Coordinates of C-alpha atoms in Angstrom, one line a residue:
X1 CA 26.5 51.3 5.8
X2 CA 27.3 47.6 7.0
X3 CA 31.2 47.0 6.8
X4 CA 32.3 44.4 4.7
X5 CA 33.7 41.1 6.5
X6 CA 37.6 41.2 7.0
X7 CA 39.5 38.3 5.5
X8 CA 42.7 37.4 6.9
X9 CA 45.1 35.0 5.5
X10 CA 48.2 34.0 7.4
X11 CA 51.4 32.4 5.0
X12 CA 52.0 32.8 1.6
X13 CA 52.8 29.0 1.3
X14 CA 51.2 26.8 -1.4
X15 CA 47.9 26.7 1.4
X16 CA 47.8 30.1 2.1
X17 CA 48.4 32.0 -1.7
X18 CA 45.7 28.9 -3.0
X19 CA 43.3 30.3 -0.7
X20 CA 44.3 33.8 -1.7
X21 CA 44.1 33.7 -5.6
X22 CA 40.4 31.9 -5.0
X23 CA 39.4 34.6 -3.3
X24 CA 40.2 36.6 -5.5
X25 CA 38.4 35.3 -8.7
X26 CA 35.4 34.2 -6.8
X27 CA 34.5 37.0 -4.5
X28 CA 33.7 40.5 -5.5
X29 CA 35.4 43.1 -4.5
X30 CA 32.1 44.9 -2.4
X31 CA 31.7 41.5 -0.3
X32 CA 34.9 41.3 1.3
X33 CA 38.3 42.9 2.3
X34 CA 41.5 40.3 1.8
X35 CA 44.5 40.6 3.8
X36 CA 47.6 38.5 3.5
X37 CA 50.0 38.4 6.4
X38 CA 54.1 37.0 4.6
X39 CA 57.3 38.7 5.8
X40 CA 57.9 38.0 1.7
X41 CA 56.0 39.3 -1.0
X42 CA 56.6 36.1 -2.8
X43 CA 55.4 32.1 -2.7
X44 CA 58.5 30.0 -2.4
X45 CA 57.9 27.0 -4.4
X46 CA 59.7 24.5 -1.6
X47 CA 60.2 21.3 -3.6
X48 CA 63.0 23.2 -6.0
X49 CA 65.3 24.4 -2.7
X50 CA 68.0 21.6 -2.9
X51 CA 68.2 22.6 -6.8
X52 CA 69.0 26.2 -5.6
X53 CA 71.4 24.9 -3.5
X54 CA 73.4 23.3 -5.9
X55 CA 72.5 26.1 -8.7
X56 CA 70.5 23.9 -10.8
X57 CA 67.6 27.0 -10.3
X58 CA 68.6 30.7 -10.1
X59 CA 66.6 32.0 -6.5
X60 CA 64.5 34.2 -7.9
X61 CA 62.9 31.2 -10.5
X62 CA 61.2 29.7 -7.6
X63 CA 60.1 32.7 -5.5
X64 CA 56.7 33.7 -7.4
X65 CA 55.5 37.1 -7.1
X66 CA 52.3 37.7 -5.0
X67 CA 51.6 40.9 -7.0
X68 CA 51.7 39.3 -10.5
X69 CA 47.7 38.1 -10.5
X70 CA 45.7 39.9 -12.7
X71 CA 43.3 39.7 -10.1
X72 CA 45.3 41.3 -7.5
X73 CA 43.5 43.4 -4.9
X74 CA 45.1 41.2 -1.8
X75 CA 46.6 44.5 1.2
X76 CA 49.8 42.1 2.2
X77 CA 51.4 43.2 6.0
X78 CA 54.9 42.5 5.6
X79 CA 55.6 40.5 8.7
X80 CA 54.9 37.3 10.5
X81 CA 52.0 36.9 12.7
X82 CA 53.3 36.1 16.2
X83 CA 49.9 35.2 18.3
X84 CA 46.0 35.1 17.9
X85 CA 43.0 35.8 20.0
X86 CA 40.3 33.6 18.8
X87 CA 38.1 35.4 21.0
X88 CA 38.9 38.8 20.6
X89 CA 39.4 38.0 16.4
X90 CA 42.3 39.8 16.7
X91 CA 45.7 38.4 15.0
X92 CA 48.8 39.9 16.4
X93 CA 51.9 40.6 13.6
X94 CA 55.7 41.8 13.7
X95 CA 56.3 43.4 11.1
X96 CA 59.7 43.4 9.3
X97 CA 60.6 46.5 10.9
X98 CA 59.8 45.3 13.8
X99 CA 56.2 47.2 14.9
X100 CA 54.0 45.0 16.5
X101 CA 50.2 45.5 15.0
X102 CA 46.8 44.2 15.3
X103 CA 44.9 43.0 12.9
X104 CA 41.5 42.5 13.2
X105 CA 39.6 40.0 11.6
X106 CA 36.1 38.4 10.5
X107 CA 37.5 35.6 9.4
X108 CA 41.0 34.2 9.3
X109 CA 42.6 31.6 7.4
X110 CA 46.1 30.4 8.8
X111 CA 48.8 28.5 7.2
X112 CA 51.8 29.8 8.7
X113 CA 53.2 26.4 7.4
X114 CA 55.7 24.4 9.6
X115 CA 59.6 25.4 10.7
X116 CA 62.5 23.1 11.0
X117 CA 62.2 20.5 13.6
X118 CA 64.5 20.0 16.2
X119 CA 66.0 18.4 19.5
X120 CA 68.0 19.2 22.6
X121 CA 71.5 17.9 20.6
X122 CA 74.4 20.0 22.2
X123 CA 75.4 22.4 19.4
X124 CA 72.7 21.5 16.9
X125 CA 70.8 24.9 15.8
X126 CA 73.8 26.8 16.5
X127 CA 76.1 25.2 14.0
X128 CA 73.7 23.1 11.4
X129 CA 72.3 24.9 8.7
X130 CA 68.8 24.6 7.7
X131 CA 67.1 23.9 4.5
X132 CA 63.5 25.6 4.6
X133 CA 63.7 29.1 3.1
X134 CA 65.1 30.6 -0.1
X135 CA 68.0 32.6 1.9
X136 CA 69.0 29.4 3.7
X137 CA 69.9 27.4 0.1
X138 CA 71.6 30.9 -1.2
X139 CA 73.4 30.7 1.9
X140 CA 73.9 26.4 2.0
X141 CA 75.3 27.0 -1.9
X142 CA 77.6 29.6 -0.8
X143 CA 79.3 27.8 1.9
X144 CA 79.7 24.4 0.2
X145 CA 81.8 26.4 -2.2
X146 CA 83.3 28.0 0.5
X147 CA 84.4 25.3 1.6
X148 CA 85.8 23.6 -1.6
X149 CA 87.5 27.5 -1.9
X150 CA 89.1 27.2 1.1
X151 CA 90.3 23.6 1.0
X152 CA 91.6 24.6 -2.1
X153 CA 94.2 27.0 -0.9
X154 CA 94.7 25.3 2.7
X155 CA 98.1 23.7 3.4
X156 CA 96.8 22.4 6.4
X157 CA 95.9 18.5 5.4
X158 CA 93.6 18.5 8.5
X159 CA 92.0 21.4 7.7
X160 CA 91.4 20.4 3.9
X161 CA 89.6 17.2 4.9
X162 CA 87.6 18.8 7.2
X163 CA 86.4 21.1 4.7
X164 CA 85.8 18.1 1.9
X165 CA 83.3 16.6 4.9
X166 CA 80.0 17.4 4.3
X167 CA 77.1 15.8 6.7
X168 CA 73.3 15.6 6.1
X169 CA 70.7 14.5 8.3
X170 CA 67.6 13.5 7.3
X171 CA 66.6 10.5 5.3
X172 CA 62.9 12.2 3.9
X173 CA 62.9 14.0 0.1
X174 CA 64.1 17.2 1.5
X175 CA 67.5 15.4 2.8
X176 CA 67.7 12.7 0.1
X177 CA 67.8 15.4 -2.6
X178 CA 69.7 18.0 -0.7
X179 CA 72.3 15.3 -0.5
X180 CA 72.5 14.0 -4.0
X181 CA 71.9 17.4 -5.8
X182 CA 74.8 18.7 -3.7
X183 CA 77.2 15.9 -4.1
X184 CA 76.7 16.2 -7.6
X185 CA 77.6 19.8 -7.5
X186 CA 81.1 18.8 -5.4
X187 CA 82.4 15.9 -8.2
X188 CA 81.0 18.7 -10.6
X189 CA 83.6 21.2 -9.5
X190 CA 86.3 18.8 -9.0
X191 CA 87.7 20.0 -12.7
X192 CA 87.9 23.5 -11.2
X193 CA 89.9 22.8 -8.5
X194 CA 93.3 20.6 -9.5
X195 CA 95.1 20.4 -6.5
X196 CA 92.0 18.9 -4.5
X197 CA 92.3 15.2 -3.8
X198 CA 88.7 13.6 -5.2
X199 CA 88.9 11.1 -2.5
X200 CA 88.8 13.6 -0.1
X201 CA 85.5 14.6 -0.4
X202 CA 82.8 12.7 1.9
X203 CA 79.2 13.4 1.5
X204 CA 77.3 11.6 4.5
X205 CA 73.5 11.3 5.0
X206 CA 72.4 9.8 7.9
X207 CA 68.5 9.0 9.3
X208 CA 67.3 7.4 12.5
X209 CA 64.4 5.4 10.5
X210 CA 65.6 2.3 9.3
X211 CA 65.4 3.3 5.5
X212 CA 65.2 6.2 3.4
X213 CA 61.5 7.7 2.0
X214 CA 59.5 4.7 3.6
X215 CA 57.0 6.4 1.9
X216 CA 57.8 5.2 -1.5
X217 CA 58.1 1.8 -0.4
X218 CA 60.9 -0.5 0.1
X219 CA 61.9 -1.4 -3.7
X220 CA 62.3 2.4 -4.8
X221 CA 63.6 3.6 -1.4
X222 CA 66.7 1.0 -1.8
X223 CA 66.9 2.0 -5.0
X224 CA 67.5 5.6 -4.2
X225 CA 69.8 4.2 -1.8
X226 CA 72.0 2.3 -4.4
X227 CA 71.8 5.4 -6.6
X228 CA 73.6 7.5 -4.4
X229 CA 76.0 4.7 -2.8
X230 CA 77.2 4.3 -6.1
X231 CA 78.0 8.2 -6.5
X232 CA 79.8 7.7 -3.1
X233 CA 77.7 9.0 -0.8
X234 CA 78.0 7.3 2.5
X235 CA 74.6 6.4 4.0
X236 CA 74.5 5.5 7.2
X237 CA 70.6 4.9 9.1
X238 CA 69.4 4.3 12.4
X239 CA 71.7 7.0 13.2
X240 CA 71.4 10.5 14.5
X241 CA 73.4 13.3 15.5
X242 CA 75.0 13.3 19.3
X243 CA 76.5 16.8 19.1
X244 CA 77.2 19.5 16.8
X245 CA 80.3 21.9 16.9
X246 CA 81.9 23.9 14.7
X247 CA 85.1 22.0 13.2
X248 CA 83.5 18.4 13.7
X249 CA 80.0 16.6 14.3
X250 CA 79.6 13.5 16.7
X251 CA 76.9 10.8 15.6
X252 CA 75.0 8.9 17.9
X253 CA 77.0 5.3 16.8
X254 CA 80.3 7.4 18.5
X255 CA 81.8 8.0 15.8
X256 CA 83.7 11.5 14.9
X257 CA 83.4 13.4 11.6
X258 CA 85.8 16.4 11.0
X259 CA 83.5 18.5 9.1
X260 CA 82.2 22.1 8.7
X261 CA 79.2 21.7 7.1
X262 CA 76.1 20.0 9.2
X263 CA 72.7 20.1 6.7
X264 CA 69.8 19.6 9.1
X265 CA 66.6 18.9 7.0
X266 CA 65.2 15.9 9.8
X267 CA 61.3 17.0 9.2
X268 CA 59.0 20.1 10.6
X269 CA 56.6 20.8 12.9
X270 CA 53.4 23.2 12.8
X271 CA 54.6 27.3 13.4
X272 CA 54.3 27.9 16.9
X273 CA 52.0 30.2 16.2
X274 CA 49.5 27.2 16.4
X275 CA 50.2 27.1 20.1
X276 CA 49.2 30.7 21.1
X277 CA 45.4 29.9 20.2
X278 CA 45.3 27.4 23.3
X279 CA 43.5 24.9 21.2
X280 CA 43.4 21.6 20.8
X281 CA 46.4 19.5 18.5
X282 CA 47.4 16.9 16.9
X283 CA 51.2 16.3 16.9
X284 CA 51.5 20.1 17.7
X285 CA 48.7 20.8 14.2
X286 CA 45.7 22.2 15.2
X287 CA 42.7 19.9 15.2
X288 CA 40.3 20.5 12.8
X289 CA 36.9 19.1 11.2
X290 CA 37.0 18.0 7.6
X291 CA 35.6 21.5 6.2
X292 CA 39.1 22.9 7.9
X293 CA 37.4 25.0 10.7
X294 CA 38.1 25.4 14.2
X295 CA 35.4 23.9 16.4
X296 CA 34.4 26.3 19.1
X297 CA 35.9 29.2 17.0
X298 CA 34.2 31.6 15.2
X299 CA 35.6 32.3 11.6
X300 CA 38.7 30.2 12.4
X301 CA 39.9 27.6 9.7
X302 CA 43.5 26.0 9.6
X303 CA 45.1 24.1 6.9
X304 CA 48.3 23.1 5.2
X305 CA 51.2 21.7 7.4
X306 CA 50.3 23.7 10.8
X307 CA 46.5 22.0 10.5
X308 CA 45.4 18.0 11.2
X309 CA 43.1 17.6 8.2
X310 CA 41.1 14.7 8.3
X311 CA 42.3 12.1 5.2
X312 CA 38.6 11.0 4.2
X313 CA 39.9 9.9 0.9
X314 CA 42.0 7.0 3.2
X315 CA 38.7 6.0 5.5
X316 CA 41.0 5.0 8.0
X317 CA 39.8 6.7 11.2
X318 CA 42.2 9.4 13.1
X319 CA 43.7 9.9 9.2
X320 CA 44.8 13.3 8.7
X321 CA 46.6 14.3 5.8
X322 CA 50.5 14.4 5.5
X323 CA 52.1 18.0 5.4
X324 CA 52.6 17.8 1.2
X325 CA 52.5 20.7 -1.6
X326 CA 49.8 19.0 -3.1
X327 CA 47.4 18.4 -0.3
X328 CA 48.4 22.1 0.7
X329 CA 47.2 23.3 -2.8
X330 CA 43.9 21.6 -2.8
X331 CA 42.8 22.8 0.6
X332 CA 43.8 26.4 0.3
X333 CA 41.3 26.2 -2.8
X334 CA 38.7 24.8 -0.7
X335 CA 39.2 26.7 2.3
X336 CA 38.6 29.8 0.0
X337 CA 35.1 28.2 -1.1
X338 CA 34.4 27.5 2.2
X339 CA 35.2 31.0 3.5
X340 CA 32.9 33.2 1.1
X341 CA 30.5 29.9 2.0
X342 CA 30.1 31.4 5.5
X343 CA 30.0 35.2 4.1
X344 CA 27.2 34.2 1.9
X345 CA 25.3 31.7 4.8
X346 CA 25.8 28.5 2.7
X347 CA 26.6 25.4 4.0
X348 CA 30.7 24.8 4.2
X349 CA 31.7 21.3 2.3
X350 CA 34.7 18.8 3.5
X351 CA 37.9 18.4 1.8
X352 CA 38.5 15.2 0.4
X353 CA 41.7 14.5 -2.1
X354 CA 43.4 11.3 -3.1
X355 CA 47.7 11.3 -3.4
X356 CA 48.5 11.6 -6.6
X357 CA 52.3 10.2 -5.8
X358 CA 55.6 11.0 -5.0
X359 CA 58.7 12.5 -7.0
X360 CA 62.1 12.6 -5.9
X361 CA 64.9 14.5 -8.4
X362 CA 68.1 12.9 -7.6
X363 CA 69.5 15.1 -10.2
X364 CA 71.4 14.3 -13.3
X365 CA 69.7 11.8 -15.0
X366 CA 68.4 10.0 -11.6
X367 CA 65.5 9.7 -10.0
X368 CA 62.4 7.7 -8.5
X369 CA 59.0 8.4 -9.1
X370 CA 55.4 6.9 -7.6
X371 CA 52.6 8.1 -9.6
X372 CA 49.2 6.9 -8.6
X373 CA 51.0 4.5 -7.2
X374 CA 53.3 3.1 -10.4
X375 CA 56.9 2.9 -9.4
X376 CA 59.2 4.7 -12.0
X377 CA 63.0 5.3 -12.0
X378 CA 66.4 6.5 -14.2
X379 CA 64.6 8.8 -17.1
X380 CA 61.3 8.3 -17.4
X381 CA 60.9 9.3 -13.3
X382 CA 63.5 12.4 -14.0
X383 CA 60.7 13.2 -17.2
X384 CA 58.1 12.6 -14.6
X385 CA 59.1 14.9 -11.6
X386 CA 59.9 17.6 -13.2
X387 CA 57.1 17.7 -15.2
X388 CA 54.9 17.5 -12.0
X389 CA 57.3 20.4 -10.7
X390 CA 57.2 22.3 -13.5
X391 CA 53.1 22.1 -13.8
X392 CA 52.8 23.0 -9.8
X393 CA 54.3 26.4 -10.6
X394 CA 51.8 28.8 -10.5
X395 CA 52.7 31.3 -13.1
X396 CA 54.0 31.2 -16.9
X397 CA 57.0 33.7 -15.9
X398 CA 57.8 31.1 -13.1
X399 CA 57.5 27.9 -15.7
X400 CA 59.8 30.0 -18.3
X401 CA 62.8 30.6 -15.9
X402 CA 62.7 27.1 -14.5
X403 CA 62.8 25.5 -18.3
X404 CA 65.2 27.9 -19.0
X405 CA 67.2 27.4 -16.2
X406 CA 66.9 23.6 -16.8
X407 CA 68.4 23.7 -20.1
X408 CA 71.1 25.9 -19.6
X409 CA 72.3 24.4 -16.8
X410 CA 72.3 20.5 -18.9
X411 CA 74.0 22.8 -21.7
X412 CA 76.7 25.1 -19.9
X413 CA 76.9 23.4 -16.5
X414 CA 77.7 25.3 -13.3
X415 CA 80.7 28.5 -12.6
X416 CA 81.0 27.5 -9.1
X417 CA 80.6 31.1 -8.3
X418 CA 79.5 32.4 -4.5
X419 CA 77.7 35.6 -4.0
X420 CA 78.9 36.6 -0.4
X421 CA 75.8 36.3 1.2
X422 CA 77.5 34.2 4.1
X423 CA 80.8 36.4 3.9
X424 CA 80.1 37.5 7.2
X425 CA 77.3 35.8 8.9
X426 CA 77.0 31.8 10.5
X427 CA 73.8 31.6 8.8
X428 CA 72.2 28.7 11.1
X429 CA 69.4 27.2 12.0
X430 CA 69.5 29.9 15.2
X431 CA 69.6 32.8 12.5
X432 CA 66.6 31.4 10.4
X433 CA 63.4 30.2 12.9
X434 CA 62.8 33.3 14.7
X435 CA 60.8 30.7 17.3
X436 CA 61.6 33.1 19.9
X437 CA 59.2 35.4 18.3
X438 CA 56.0 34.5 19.1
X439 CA 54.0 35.7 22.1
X440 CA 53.3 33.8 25.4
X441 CA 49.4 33.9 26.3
X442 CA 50.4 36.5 29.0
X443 CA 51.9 38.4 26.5
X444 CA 48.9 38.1 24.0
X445 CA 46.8 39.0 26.4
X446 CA 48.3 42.3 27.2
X447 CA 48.9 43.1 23.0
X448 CA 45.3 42.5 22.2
X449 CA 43.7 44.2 25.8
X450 CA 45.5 47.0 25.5
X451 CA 46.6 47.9 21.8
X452 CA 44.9 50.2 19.6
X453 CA 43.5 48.8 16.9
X454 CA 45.0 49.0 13.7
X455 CA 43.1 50.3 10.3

């Protein structure tokens, strides 16, 4: 009896569960076995984390179940896949107990996605808090009311305006609209807290590029910029951060902010996973043809933000498309078409998708929008974003408790209430990347060589 080919997917991001649910429609269940490697059980739906934050969206509205397909037949490892052997088509996991196992493969698919990018800045990932995973906006809500908590019943005047300090860095959509939707939960909960001075509290983004989302282009980009100037948030670009302690943060223009919150959302890079194969990359993505394989790998295709897939749809030469939900969408579907493809011996076909736009939710009634490339603001882009938002969610139980959410929120507003989460625990960017994890090619080596398999 001939085994049936071994599919492994690694990363239940929008890439990684596209390619999965495909799978699962379009193969039957005697041509392959699928196997899903996610320390979650869920697919975080990443555009909605600033709305978390500021408590817009309950947590569990934007964390999808994996097991809720009516198709399900996926075997999920509950870990994170720390190195692969392209040679040996082995792919090495930790689980969440911490059990190091093999898993062997035919084919594997990864999108371990991307984790927070950062620099050598004296302080940084041990006091900023990060905004890439469900428990780090639990944990970023928590402590910005915290904060308005403890400045609240603090005699100390230089302790209160410290706390009323906030700092973001990062002038992209995950920084713009961490900033605004949290700012607006601040002045929110100024009627909650009498004996805080309004003045006192200082939201501050800050971005080394010379203007905010230069990818919406310059008239919508300043108008997000006049948008949240006007609520009183202090913008301040071609800046960065010089160091980062715990009671105050030091930007790269000299000067010193007394703060205790530092929000660091300055862009990604590809897992580090990537860099165990020992192939070759693009600005740390691994390079791959347009079908989204591996050349000189058997069974090997990447995609999502930890792949370089070529842009044909731009016919610019070296294009590869940008690290977005949508793009990540479309090629897990085609990866999946492209994977029972091989099982079946047919010939693969190359991913091709135009943008369909940008959406930015400044919250409230504000936002900016580019649709196929029309330029929409105030109501009709607020209509327009979370409509897209609210379509991109891949089940009805998800699209009912983010509507419902919505309205009750517009209705009731917020209770300002923390959950004690980050009673006891920092919570940073050191807590959150696990980038220590991941195996040297020594160290794969010796896992893969002398391991026993595992069923």
């Amino acid at each position: 009896m001939v085994a049936r080919p071994r599919i492994l997917v690694v990363g239940a991001g929008f890439a990684g569960v596209g390619c999965v649910r495909r799978l699962e429609r379009n193969l039957a269940r005697d041509e392959a076995d699928i196997c899903l490697v996610t320390p979650s059980s869920y697919q975080l739906y990443l555009p909605l984390l600033p709305q978390v934050a500021s408590g817009i969206l309950t947590p569990q509205s934007i964390a999808v179940s994996l097991r809720r397909s009516s198709k399900y037949r996926t075997r999920i490892v509950p870990g994170g896949a720390i190195g692969v052997d392209t040679r040996a088509k082995v792919c090495v996991v930790r689980t969440i107990t911490d059990e190091i196992v093999n898993e062997r493969y035919d084919h594997i698919v990864l999108a371990p996605g991307s984790v927070t990018r950062t620099f050598d800045i004296p302080g940084l990932v041990e006091n900023a808090r990060g905004m890439k995973t469900l428990a780090e906006a639990a944990y970023v809500r928590d402590h910005v009311i915290a904060q308005l908590d403890l400045a609240d019943a603090s005699h100390d005047p230089v302790e209160r305006a410290s706390r009323l300090q906030f700092v973001v860095v990062g002038g992209g959509y995950a920084g713009t609209e961490t900033a605004a939707c949290l700012q607006r939960l601040t002045t929110a909960a100024l009627h909650r807290y009498p004996r805080l001075d309004p003045k006192l509290i200082k939201w501050h983004l800050i971005d080394v590029a010379p203007r905010l989302m230069p990818e919406l282009g310059e008239k919508l980009g300043l108008r997000a910029q006049k948008i949240l100037r006007d609520r009183g948030v202090e913008i301040s670009l071609g800046v960065s951060i010089a160091k980062a302690g715990p009671e105050e943060v030091t930007f790269t223009d000299g000067r010193v902010v007394p703060t205790r919150t530092l929000i660091w959302t300055a862009g990604v890079v590809a897992s580090p996973l990537i860099a165990t194969l020992g192939a070759e990359t693009v600005k740390g993505r691994l390079a791959v043809d347009a079908e989204m394989t591996l050349p000189g790998a058997d069974g090997v295709f990447a995609l999502g933000d930890a792949a370089a897939v070529p842009d044909l749809a731009k016919g610019e030469e070296g294009a590869v498309c940008p690290p977005t939900a949508q793009h990540a969408m479309r090629q897990g579907s085609k990866v999946a078409d492209n994977v029972i493809a091989a099982i079946r011996h047919q010939p693969l076909k190359p991913y091709r998708h135009r943008d369909l736009g940008l959406v930015v939710d400044l919250g409230g009634r504000d936002a900016v929008s580019k649709p196929f490339g029309i330029e929409l603001r105030g109501v009709t882009a607020q209509a327009v974003a979370r409509g897209y938002h609210w379509s991109a969610l891949r089940t009805n139980v998800a699209k009912t408790r983010v509507m419902t959410n919505w309205l009750l929120n517009a209705v009731a507003g917020d209770d300002f209430v923390r959950t004690g989460f980050q009673s006891r625990k920092p919570a940073t960017l050191v807590d959150f990347e696990f980038t220590h994890a991941y195996l040297s090619p020594e160290e794969l080596r010796e896992q893969v060589g002398e391991a026993v398999p595992h069923p």
